[in-house]
mmCIF file of C-alpha atoms in Angstrom:
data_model
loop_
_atom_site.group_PDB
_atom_site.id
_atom_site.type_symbol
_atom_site.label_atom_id
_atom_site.label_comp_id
_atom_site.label_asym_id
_atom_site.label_seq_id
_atom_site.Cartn_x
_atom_site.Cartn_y
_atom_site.Cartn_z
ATOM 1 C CA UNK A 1 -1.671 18.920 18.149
ATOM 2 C CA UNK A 2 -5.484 18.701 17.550
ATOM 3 C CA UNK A 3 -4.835 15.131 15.962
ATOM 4 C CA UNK A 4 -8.407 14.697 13.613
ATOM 5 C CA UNK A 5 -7.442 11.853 11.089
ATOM 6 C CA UNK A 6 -4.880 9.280 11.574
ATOM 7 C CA UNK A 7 -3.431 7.341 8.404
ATOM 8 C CA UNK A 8 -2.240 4.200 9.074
ATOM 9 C CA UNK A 9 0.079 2.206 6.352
ATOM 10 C CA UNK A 10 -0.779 -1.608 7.445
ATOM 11 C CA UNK A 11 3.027 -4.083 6.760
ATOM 12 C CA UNK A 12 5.239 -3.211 8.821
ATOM 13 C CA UNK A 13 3.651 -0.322 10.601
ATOM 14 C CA UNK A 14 -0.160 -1.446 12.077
ATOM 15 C CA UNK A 15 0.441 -5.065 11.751
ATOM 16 C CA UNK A 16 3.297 -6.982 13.524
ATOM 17 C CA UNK A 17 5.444 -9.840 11.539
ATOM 18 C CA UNK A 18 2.690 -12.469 9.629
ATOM 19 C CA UNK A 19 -0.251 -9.475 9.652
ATOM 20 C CA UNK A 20 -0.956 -9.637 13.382
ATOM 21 C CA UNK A 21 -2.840 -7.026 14.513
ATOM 22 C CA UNK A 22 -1.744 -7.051 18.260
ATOM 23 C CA UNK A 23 -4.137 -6.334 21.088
ATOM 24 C CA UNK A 24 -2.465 -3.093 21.984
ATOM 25 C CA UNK A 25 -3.037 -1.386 18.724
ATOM 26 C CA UNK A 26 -6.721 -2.580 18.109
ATOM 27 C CA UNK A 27 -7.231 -0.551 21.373
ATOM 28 C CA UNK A 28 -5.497 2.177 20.842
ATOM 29 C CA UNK A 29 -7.494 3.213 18.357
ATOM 30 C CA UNK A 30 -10.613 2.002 18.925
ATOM 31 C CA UNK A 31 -9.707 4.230 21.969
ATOM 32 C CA UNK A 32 -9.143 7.550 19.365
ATOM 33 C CA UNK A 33 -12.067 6.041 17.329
ATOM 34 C CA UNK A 34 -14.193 6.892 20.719
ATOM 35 C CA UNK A 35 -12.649 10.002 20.818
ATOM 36 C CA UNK A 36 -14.239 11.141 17.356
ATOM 37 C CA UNK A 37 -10.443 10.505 15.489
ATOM 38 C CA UNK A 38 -11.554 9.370 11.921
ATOM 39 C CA UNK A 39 -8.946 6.346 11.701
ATOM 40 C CA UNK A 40 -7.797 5.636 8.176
ATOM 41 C CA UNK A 41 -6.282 2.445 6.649
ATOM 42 C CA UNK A 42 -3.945 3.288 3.747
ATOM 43 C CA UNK A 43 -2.004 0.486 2.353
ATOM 44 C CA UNK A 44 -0.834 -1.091 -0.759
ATOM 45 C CA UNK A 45 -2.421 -3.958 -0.803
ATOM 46 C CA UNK A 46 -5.935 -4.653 -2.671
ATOM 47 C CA UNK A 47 -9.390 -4.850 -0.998
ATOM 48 C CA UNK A 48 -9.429 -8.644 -1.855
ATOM 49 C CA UNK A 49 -5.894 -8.785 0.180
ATOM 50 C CA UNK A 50 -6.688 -6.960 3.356
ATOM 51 C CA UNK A 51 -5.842 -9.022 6.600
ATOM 52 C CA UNK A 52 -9.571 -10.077 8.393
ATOM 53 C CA UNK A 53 -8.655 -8.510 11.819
ATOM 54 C CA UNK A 54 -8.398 -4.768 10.490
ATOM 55 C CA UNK A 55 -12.287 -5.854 9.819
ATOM 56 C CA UNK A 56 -12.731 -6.338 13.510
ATOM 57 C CA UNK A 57 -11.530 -2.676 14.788
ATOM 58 C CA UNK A 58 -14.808 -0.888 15.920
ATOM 59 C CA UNK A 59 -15.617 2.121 14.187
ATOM 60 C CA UNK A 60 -13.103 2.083 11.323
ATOM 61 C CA UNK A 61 -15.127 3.752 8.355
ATOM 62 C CA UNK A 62 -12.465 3.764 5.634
ATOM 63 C CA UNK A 63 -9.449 1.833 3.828
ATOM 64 C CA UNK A 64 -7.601 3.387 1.071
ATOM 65 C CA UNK A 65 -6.092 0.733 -1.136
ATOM 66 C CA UNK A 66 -3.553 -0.026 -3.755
ATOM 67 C CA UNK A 67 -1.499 3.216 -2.605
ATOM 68 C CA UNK A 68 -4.557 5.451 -3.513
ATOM 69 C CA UNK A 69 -6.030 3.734 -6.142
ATOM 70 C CA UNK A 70 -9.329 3.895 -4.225
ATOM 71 C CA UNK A 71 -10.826 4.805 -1.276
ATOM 72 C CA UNK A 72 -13.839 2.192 0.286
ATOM 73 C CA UNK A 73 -16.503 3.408 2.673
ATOM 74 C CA UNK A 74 -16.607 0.193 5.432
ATOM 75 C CA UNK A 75 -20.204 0.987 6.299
ATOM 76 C CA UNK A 76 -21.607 0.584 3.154
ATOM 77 C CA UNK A 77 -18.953 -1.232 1.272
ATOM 78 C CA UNK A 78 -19.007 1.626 -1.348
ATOM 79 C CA UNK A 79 -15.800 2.606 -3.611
ATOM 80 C CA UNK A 80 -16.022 6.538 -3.099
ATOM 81 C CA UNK A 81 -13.053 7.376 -4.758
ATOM 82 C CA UNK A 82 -11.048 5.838 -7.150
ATOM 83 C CA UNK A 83 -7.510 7.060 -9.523
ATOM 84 C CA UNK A 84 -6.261 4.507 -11.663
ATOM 85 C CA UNK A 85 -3.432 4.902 -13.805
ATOM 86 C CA UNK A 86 -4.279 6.036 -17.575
ATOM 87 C CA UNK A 87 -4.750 3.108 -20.341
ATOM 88 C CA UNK A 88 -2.381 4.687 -22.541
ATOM 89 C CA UNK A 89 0.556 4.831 -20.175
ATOM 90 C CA UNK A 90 -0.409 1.476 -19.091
ATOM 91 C CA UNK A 91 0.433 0.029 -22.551
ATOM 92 C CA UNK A 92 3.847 1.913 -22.106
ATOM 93 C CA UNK A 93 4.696 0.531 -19.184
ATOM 94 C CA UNK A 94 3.200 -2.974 -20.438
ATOM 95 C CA UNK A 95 5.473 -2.427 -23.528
ATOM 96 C CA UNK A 96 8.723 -2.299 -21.445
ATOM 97 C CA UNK A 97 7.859 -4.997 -18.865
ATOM 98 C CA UNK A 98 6.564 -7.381 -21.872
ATOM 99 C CA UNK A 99 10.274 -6.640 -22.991
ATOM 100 C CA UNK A 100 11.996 -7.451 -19.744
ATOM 101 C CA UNK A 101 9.883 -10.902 -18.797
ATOM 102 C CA UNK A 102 12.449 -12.128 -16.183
ATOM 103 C CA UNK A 103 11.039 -10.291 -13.754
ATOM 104 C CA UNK A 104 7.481 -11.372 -12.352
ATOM 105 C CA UNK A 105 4.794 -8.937 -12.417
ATOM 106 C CA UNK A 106 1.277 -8.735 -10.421
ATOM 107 C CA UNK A 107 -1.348 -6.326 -11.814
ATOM 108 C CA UNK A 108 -3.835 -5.258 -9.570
ATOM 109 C CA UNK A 109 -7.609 -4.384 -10.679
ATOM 110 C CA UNK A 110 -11.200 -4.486 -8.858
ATOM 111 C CA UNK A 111 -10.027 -5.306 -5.614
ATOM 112 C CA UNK A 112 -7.920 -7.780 -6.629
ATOM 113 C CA UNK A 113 -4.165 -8.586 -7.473
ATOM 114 C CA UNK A 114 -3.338 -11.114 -10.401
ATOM 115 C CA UNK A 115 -0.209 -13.000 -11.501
ATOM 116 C CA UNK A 116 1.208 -15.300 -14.335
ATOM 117 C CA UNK A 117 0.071 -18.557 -13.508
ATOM 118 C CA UNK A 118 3.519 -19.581 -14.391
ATOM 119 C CA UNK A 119 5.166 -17.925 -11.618
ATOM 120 C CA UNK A 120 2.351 -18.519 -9.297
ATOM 121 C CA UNK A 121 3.019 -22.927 -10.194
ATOM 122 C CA UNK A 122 6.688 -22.027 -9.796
ATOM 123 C CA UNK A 123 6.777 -19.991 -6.361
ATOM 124 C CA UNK A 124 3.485 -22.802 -5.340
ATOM 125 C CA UNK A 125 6.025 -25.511 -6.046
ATOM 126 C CA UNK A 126 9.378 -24.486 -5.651
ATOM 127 C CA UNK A 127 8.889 -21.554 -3.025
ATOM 128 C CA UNK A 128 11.368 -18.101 -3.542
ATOM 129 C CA UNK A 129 13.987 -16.353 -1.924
ATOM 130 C CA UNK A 130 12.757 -12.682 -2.638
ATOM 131 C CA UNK A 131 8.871 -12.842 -2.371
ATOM 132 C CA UNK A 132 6.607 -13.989 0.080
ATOM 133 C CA UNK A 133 5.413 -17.291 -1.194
ATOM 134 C CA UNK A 134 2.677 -18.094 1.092
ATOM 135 C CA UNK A 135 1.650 -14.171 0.419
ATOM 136 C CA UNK A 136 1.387 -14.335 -3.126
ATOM 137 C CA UNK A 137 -0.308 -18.360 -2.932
ATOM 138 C CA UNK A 138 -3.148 -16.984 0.013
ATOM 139 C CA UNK A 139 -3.675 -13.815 -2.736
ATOM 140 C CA UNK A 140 -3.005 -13.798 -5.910
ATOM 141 C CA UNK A 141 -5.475 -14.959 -8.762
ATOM 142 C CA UNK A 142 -3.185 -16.677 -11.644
ATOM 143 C CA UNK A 143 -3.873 -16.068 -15.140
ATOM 144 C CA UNK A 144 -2.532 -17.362 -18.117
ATOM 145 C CA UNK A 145 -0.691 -14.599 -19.437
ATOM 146 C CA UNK A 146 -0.482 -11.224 -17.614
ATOM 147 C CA UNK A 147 0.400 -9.056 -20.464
ATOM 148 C CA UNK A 148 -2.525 -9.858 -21.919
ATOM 149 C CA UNK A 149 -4.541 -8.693 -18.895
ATOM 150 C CA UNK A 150 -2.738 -5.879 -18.411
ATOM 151 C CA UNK A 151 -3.677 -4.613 -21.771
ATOM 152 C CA UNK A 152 -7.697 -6.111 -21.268
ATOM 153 C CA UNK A 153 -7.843 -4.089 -17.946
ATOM 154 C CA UNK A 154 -5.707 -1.188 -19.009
ATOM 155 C CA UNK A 155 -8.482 1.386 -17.868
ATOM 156 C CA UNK A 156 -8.782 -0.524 -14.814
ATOM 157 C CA UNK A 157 -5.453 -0.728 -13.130
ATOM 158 C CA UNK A 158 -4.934 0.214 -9.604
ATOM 159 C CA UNK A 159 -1.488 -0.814 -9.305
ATOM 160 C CA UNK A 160 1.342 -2.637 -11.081
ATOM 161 C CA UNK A 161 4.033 -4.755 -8.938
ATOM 162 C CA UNK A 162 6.902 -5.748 -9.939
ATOM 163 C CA UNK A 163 9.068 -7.889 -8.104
ATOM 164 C CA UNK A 164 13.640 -8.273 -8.186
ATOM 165 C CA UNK A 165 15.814 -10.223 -7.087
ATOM 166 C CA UNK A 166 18.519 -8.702 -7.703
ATOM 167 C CA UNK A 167 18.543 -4.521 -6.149
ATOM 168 C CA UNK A 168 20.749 -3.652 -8.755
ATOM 169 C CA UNK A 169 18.578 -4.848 -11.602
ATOM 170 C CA UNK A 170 15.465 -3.336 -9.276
ATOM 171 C CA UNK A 171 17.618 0.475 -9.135
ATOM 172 C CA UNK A 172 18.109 -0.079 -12.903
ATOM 173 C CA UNK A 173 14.631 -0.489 -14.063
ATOM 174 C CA UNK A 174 13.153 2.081 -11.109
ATOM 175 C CA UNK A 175 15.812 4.716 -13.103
ATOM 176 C CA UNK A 176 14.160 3.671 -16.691
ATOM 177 C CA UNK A 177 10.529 3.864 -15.164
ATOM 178 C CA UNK A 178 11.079 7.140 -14.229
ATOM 179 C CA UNK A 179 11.619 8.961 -17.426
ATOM 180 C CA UNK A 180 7.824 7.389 -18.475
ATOM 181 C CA UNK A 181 5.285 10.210 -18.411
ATOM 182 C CA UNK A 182 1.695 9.767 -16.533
ATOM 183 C CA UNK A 183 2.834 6.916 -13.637
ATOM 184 C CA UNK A 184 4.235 7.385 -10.071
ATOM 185 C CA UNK A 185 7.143 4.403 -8.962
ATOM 186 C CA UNK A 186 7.808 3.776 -5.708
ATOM 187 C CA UNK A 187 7.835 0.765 -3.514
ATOM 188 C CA UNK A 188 6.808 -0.635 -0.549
ATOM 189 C CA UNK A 189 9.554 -3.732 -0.143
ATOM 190 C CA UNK A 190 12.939 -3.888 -0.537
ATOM 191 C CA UNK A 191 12.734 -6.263 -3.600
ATOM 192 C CA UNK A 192 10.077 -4.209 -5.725
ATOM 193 C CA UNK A 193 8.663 -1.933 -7.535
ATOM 194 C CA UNK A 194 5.584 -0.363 -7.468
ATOM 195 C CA UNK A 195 3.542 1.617 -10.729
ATOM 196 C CA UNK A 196 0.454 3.767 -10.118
ATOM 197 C CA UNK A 197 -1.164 6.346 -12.294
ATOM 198 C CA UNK A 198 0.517 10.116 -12.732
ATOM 199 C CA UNK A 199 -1.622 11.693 -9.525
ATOM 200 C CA UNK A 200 -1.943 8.148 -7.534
ATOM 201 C CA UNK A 201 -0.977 8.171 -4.089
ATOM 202 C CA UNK A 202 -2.156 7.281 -0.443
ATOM 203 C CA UNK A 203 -1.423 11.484 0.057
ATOM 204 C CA UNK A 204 -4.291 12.233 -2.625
ATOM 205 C CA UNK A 205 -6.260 9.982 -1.277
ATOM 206 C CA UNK A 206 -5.913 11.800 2.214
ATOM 207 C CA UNK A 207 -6.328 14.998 0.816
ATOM 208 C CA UNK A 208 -10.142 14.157 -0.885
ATOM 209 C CA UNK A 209 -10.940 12.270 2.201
ATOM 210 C CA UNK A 210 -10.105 15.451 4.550
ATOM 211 C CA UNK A 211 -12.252 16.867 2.045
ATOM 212 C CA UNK A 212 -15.340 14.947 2.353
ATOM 213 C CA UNK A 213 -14.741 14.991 5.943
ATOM 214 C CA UNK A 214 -14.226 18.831 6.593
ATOM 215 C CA UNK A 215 -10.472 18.460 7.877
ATOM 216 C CA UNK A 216 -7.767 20.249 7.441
ATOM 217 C CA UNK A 217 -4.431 18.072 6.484
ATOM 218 C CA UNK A 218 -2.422 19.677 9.340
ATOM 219 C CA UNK A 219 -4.865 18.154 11.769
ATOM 220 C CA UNK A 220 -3.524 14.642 10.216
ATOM 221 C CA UNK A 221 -1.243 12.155 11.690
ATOM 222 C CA UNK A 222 0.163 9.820 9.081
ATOM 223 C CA UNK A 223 2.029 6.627 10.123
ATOM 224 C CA UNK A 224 4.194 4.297 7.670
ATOM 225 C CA UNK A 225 7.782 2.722 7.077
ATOM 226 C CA UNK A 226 8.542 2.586 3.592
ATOM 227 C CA UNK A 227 8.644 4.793 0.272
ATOM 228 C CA UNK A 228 4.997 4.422 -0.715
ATOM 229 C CA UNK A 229 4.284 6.194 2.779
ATOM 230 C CA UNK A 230 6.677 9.053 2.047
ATOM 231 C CA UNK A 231 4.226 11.417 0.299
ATOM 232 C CA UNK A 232 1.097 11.031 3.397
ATOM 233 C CA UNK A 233 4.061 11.643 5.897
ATOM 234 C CA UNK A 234 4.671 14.661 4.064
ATOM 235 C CA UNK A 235 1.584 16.129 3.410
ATOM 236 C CA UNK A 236 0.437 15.624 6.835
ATOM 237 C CA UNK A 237 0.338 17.571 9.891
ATOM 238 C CA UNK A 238 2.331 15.251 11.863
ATOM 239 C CA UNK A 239 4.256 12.851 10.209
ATOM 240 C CA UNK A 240 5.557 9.471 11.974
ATOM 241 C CA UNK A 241 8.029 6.945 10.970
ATOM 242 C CA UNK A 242 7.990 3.450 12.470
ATOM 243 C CA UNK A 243 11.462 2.411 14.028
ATOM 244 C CA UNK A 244 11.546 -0.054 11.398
ATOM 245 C CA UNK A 245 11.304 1.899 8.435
ATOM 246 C CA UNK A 246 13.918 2.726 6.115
ATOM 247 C CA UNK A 247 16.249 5.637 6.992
ATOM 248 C CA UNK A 248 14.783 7.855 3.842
ATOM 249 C CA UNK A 249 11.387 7.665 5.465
ATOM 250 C CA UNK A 250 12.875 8.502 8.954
ATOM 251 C CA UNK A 251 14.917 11.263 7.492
ATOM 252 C CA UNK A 252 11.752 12.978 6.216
ATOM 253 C CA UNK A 253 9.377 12.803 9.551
ATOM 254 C CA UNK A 254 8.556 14.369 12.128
ATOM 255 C CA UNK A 255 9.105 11.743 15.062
ATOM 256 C CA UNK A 256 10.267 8.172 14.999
ATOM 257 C CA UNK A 257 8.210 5.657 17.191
ATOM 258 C CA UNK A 258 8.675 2.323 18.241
ATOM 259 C CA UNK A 259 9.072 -0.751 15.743
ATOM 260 C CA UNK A 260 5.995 -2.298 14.904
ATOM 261 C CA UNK A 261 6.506 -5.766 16.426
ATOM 262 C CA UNK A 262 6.789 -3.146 19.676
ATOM 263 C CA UNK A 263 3.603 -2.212 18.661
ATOM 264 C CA UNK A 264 4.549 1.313 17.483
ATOM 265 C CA UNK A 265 1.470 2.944 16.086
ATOM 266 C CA UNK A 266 -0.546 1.937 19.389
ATOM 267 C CA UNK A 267 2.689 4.026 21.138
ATOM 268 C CA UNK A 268 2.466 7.301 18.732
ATOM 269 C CA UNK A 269 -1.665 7.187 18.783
ATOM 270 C CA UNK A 270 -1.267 7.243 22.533
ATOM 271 C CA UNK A 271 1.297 9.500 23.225
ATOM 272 C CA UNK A 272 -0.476 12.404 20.560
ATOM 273 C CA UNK A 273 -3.807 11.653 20.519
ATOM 274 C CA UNK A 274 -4.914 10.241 23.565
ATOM 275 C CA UNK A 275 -2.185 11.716 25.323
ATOM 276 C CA UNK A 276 -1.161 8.685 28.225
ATOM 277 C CA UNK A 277 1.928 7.992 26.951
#
């Protein structure tokens, strides 16, 4: 395949276990970045939260963020692109989480991802057994009430995470999100859940960056492990599952790699683009 744009989810796919970014894969394609391959970071996470060595991979021009919320041009530090979620669907969605406050919620919004300051002291202090505590203390901003915010920023709002304990509870509430009009749920962890606007997802973002760049989407190769990368995998030309993803993201590629503690996006990027595998 004539392999133009590669998408790259980032946990669990481009970084190893504790965001390494191994030696391997920063080769790889900085190797397909040589080759004229626009690489493409597309990940859930904010801006603010992005790991410093994806800043040290030569020639990467763009990151989309926040599962499409918005797409940032490296070289000029520019937000070309951006689909939030609509404020009056946000003060749905803030009506039924308000209404089920047992389970903690992070709002994200200009780059950045926010929390209760009450479950930030609580995780700081007492640590949890279903989120990543250091995570959440190394980037989240606590604020006194995140309701509130939610409904301050509600124009604003990239993404909207939502975090269970319990899966049961988590199936429950993804069943009751869905019947909202003008969001998109999905998740990128086993223990959450994840709210964007009606049209947010990394695969829109793809599709206006092939756009601007004069690139057809079957000329993509898109690379993730978990339901948030379901919709890029999709829509691309080629789409690859990590050996560690979840089997409903396997079941809907085209070609499982290796895990990506065995460094399998540096394997898939050489065997189809550089083609020494």
């Amino acid at each position: 395949m004539d392999i133009k744009l590669i998408a790259l989810d980032l946990d669990g796919t481009t970084l190893r276990s504790k965001s390494v970014l191994s030696e391997a894969t920063k080769d790889a394609l900085e190797r397909a970045i040589k080759k004229g391959v626009h690489v493409v970071i597309a990940t859930g996470r904010t801006f603010a939260s992005l790991p410093e060595p994806i800043f040290g991979i030569e020639g990467l021009e763009y990151v989309i963020t926040s599962n499409g919320a918005h797409i940032t041009d490296l070289r000029t530090n520019e937000t070309i692109y951006s689909n939030c979620a609509d404020g009056t669907a946000i003060e749905k969605v803030r009506e039924i989480l308000y209404a089920h406050r047992e389970f903690p919620v992070e709002v994200f919004t200009d780059g950045h991802a926010y929390i209760d300051e009450m479950v930030y002291e609580d995780v700081k202090n007492n640590g949890s057994d279903y989120m990543d505590a250091n995570y959440i203390l190394r980037t989240r901003n606590p604020i006194p009430c995140v309701y509130d915010f939610m409904l301050e920023h509600k124009n604003d709002i990239e993404n909207i995470n939502i975090h269970f304990r319990n899966l049961q509870d988590k199936a429950e509430f993804k069943v009751l999100l869905e019947e909202y009009e003008g969001i998109t749920v999905t998740s990128s962890m086993p223990h959450n859940i994840e709210i964007g606007g009606a049209t947010t997802s990394k695969a829109t973002a793809i599709f206006d960056l092939c756009q601007r760049l004069n690139i057809e989407e079957s000329n993509v190769m898109a690379i993730g492990d978990s339901p948030n990368d379901s919709a890029m995998i999709i829509a691309s030309g080629l789409g690859i599952a990590m050996g560690n993803a979840v089997d409903e993201v396997k079941e809907i590629s085209d070609y499982v790699t290796l895990s990506n503690n065995e460094d399998g996006v540096a394997y898939a990027v050489r065997k189809f683009v550089l083609e020494d595998c």
